[in-house]
mmCIF file of C-alpha atoms in Angstrom:
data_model
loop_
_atom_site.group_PDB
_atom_site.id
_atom_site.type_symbol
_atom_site.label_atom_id
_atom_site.label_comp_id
_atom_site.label_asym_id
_atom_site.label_seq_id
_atom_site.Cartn_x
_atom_site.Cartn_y
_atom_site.Cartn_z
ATOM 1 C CA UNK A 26 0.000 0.000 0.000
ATOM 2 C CA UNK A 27 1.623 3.626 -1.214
ATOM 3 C CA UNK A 28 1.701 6.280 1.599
ATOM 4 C CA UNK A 29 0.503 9.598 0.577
ATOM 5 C CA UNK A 30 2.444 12.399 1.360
ATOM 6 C CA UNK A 31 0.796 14.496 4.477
ATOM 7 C CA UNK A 32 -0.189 18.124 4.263
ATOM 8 C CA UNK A 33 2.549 18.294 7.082
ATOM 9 C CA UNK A 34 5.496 17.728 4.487
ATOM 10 C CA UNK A 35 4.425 19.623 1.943
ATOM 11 C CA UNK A 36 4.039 22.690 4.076
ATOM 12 C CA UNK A 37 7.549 22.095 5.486
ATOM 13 C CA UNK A 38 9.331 21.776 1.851
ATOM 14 C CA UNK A 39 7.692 24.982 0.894
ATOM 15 C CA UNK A 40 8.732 26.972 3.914
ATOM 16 C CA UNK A 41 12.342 25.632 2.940
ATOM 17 C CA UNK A 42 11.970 26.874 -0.452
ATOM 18 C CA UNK A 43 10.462 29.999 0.221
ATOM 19 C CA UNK A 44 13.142 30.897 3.347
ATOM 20 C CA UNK A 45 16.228 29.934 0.581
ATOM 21 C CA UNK A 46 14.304 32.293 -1.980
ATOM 22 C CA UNK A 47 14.576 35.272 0.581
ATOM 23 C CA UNK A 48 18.457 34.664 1.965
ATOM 24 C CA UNK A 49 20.631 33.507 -1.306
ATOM 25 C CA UNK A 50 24.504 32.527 -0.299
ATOM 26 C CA UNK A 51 26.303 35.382 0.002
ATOM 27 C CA UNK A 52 29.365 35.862 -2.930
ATOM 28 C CA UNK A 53 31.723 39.059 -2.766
ATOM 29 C CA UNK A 54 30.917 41.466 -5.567
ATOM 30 C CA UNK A 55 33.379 42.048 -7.993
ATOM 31 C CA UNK A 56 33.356 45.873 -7.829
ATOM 32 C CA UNK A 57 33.636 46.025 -3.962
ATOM 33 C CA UNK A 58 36.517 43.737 -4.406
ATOM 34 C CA UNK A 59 38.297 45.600 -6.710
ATOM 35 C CA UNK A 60 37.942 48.963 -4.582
ATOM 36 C CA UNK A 61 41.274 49.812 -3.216
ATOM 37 C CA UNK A 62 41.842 51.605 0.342
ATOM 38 C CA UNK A 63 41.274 55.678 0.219
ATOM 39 C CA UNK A 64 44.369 57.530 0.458
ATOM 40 C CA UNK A 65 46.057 58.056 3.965
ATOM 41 C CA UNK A 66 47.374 61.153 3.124
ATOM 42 C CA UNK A 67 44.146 63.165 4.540
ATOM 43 C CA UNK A 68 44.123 61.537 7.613
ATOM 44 C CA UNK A 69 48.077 62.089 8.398
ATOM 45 C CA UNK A 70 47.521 65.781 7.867
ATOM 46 C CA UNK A 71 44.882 65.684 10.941
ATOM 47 C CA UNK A 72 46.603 63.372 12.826
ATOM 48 C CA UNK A 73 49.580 66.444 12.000
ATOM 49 C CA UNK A 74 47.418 69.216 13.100
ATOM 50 C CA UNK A 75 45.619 67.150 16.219
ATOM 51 C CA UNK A 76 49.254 66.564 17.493
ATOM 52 C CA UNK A 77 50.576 69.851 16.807
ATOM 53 C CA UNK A 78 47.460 71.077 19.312
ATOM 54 C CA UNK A 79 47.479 68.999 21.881
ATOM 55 C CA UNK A 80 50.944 67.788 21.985
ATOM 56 C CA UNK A 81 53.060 71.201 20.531
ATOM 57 C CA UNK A 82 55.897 69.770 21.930
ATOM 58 C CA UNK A 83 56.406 66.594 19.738
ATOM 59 C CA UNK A 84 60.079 65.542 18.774
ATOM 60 C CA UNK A 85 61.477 68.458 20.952
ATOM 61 C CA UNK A 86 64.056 67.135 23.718
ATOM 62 C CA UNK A 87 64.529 69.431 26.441
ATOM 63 C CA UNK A 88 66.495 68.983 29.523
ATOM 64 C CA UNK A 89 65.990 69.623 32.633
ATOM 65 C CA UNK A 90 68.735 70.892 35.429
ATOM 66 C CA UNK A 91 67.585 70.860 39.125
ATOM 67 C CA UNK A 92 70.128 72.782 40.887
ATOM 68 C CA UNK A 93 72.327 71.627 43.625
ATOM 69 C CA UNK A 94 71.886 68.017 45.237
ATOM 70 C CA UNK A 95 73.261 66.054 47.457
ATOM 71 C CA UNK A 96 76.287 67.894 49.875
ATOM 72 C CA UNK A 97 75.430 70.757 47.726
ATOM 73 C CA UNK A 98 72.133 71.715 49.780
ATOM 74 C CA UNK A 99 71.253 75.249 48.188
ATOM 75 C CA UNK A 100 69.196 78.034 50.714
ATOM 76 C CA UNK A 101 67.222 76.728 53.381
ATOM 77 C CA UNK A 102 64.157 78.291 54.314
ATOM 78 C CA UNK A 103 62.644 79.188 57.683
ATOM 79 C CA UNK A 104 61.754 75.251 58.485
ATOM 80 C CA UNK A 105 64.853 73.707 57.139
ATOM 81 C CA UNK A 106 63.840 72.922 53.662
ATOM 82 C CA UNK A 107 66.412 72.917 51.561
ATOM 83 C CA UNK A 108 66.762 74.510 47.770
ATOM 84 C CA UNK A 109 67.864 71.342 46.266
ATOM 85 C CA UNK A 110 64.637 69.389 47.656
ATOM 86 C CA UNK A 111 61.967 72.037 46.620
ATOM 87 C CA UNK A 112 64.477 72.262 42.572
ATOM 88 C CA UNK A 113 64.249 68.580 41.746
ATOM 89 C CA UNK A 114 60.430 68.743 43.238
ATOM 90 C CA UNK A 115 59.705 71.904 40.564
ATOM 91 C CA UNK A 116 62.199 69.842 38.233
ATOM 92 C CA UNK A 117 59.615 66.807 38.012
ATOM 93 C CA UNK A 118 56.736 68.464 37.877
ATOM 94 C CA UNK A 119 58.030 70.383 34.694
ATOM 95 C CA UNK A 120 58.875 67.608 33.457
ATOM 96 C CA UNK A 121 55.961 65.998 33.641
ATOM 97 C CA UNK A 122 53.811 69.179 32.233
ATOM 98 C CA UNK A 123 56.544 68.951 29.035
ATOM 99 C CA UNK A 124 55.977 65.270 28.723
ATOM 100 C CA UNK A 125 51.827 65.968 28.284
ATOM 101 C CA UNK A 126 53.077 68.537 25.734
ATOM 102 C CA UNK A 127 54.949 65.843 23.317
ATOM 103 C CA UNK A 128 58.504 67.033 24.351
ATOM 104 C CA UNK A 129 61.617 64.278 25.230
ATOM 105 C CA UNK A 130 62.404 65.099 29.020
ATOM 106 C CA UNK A 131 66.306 64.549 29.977
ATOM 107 C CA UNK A 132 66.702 65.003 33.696
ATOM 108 C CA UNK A 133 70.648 65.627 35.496
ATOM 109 C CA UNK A 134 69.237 64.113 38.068
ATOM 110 C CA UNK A 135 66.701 61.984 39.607
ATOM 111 C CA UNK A 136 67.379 62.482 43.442
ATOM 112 C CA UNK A 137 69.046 63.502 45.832
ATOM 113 C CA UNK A 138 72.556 62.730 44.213
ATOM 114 C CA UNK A 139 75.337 65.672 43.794
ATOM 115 C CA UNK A 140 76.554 66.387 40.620
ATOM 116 C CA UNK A 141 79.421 68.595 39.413
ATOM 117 C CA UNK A 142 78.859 71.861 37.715
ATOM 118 C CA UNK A 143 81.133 70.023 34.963
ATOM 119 C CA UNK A 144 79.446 66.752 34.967
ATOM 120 C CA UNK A 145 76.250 68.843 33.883
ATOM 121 C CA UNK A 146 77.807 71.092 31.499
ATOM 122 C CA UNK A 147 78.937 67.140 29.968
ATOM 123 C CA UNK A 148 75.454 66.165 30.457
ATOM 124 C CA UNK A 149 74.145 68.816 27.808
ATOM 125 C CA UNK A 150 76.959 68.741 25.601
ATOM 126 C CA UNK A 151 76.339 64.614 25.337
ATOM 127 C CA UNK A 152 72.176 64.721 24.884
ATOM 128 C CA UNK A 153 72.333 67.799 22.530
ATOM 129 C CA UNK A 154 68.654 69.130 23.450
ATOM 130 C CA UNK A 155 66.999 71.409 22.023
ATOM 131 C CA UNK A 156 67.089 73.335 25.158
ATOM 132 C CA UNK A 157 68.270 73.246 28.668
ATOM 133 C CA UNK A 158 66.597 74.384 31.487
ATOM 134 C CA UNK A 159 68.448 74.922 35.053
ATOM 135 C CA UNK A 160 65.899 75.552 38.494
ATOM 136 C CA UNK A 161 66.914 77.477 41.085
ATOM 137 C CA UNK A 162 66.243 79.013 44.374
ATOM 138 C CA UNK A 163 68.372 81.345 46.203
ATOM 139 C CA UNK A 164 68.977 83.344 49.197
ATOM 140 C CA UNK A 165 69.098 86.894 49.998
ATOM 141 C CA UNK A 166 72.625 88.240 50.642
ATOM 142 C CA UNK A 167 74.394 88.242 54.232
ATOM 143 C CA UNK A 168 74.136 91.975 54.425
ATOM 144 C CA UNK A 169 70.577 92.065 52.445
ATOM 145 C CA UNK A 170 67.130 92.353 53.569
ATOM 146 C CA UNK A 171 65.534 89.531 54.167
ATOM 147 C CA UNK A 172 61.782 91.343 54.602
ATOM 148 C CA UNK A 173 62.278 92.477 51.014
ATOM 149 C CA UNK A 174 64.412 90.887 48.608
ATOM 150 C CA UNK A 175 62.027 88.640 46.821
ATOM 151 C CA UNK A 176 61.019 87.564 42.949
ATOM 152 C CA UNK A 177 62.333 86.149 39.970
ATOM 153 C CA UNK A 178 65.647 85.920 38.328
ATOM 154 C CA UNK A 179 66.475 84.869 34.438
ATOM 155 C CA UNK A 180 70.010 84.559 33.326
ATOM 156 C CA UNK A 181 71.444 83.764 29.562
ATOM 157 C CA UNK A 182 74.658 83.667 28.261
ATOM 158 C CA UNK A 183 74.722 83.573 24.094
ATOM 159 C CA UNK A 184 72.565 85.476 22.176
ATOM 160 C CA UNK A 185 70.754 82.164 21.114
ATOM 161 C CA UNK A 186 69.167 82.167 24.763
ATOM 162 C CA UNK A 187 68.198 85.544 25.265
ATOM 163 C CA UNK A 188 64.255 85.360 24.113
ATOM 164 C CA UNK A 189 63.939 82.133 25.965
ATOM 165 C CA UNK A 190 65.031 83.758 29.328
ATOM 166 C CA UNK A 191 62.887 86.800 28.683
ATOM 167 C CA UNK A 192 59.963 84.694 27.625
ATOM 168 C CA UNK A 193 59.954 82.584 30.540
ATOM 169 C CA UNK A 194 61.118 85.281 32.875
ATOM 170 C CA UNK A 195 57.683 87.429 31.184
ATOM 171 C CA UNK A 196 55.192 84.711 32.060
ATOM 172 C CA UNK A 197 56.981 83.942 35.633
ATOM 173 C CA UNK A 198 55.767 88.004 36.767
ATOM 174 C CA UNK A 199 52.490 88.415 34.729
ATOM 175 C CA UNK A 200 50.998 85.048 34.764
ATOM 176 C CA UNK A 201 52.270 84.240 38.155
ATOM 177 C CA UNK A 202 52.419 87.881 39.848
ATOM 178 C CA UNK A 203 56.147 87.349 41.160
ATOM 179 C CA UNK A 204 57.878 90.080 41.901
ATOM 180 C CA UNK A 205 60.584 90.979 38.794
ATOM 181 C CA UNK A 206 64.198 90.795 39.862
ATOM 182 C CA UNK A 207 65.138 91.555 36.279
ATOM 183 C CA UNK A 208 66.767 89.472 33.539
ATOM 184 C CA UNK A 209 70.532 88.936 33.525
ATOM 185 C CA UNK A 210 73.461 88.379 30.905
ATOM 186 C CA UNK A 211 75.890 85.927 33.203
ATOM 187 C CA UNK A 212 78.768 83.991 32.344
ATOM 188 C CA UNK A 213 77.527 80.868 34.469
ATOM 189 C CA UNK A 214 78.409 77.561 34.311
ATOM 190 C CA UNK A 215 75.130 76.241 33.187
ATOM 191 C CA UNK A 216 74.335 79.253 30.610
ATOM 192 C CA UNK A 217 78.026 78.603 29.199
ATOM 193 C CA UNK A 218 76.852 75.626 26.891
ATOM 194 C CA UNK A 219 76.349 76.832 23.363
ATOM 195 C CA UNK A 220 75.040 73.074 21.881
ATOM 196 C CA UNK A 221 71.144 74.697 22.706
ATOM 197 C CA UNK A 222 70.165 77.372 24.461
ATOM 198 C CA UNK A 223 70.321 77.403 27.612
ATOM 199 C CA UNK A 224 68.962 79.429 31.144
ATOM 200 C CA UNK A 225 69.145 79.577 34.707
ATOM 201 C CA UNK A 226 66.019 80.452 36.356
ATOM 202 C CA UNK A 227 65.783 81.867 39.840
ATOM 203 C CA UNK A 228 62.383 81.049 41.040
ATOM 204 C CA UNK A 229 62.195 82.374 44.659
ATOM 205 C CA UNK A 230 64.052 83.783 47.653
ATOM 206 C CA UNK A 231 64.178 80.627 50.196
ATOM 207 C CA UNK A 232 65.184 83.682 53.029
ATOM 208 C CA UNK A 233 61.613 85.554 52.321
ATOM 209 C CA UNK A 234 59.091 84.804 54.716
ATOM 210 C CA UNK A 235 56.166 84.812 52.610
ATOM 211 C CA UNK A 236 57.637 83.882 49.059
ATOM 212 C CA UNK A 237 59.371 80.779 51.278
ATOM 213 C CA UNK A 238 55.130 79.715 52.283
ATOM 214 C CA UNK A 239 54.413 80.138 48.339
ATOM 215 C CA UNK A 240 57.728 78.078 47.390
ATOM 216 C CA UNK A 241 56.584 74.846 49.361
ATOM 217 C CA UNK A 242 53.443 75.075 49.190
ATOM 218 C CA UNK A 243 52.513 72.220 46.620
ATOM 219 C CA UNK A 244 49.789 73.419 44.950
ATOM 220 C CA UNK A 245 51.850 76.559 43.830
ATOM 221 C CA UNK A 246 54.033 74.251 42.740
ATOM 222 C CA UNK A 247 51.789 72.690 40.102
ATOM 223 C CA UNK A 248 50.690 76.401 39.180
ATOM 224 C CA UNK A 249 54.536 77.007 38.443
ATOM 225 C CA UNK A 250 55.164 73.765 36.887
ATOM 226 C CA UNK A 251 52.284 74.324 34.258
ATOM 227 C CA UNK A 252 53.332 78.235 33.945
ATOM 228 C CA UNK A 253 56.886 77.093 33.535
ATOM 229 C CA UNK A 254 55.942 74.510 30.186
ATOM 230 C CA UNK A 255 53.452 77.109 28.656
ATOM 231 C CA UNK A 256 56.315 79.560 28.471
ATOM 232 C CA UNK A 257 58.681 77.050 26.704
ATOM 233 C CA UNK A 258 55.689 75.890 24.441
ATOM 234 C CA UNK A 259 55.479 79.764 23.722
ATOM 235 C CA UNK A 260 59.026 80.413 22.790
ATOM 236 C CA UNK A 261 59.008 77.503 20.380
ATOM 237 C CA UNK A 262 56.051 78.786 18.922
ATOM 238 C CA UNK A 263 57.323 81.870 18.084
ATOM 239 C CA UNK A 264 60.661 80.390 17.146
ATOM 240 C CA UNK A 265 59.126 78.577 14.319
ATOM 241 C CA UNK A 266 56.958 81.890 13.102
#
């Protein structure tokens, strides 16, 4: 006896068919395939201006020279702290507000180690940067007034690093509100180097009462620190102009 075919079966083939009908095997088509990627060249030139906003600094190396260390304390203020604590505190935190701008940080020093005044001189003549930046703090003088010798100090050597100390010196009294001790030409040790420009900045009188409270006071450090790399940022700027 021949079994007929139930209505079940037939219903289930032409669901099959039907489903097939509406989803057909995917194949690659021939003209997508043959599309080649868009030029890059568009997308480097943002990448170029993105980088040259946020990170003006990129491919710059710039080293940074925190003054004494070690036996070589520096001033001490009113509580004991020490210049060469409070310059390689100021030291990292520029360096760190230079690193978020793109630039190549070289440090003399990383703590509390003393260093020559020729071993840094050899320092900058063997990393050739593209500038060198010494931090200082100082003292008032034995026969000076301690109640009113306060501010900022900038000193160059070659021509190549006068703008830089004037720039920096410029955003130290009017962004800042130090007090202006003026802007020196010195034959110094550290402004000697002609490989890169190349200043000493004063940043504070460690024997004035109340400049001493705004030297170690941290936050003020952070204010300086940021001050300190928007200046630099600003004298490459106009270097390249």
């Amino acid at each position: 006896m021949t079994t007929k075919p139930s209505l079940y079966f037939f219903s289930f083939v032409f669901f099959v068919s039907f489903a097939v009908s509406l989803f057909p095997v995917f194949k690659p088509s021939p003209v997508l395939a043959a599309i080649e990627p868009l030029p890059k060249l568009k997308q480097v030139a943002n990448y170029q201006k993105i980088t040259q906003k946020y990170q003006p600094l990129s491919g710059v190396k710039i080293l940074v020279n925190p003054g004494h260390g070690g036996k070589e304390t520096g001033a001490a203020g009113a509580t004991g702290f020490l210049a060469k604590d409070v310059n390689l505190i100021v030291s990292k935190l520029l360096r760190l507000e230079l690193q978020k701008r793109g630039a190549t940080v070289v440090m003399t020093r990383e703590d509390d180690q003393e260093i020559s005044l020729l071993e840094r001189q050899n320092i900058i003549n063997q990393e050739e940067p593209t500038i060198a930046i010494t931090i200082h703090y100082t003292a008032v003088e034995s026969d000076g007034d301690t109640e009113k010798t306060q501010g900022v100090r900038s000193f160059w050597y070659h021509p190549q690093s006068h703008s830089l100390a004037i720039i920096i010196h410029h955003y130290l009294v009017n962004k800042l509100g130090r007090k202006s001790q003026g802007v020196y030409w010195n034959n110094l040790a550290l402004t000697r180097p002609e490989i890169a420009p190349a200043v000493v900045l004063e940043l504070g009188f460690m024997t004035h009462p109340e400049e001493f409270e705004w030297i170690v006071d941290p936050q003020e450090q952070k204010k300086l620190a940021v001050v300190l790399a928007e200046a630099i940022t600003e004298w490459f700027r106009q270097s390249q102009d």
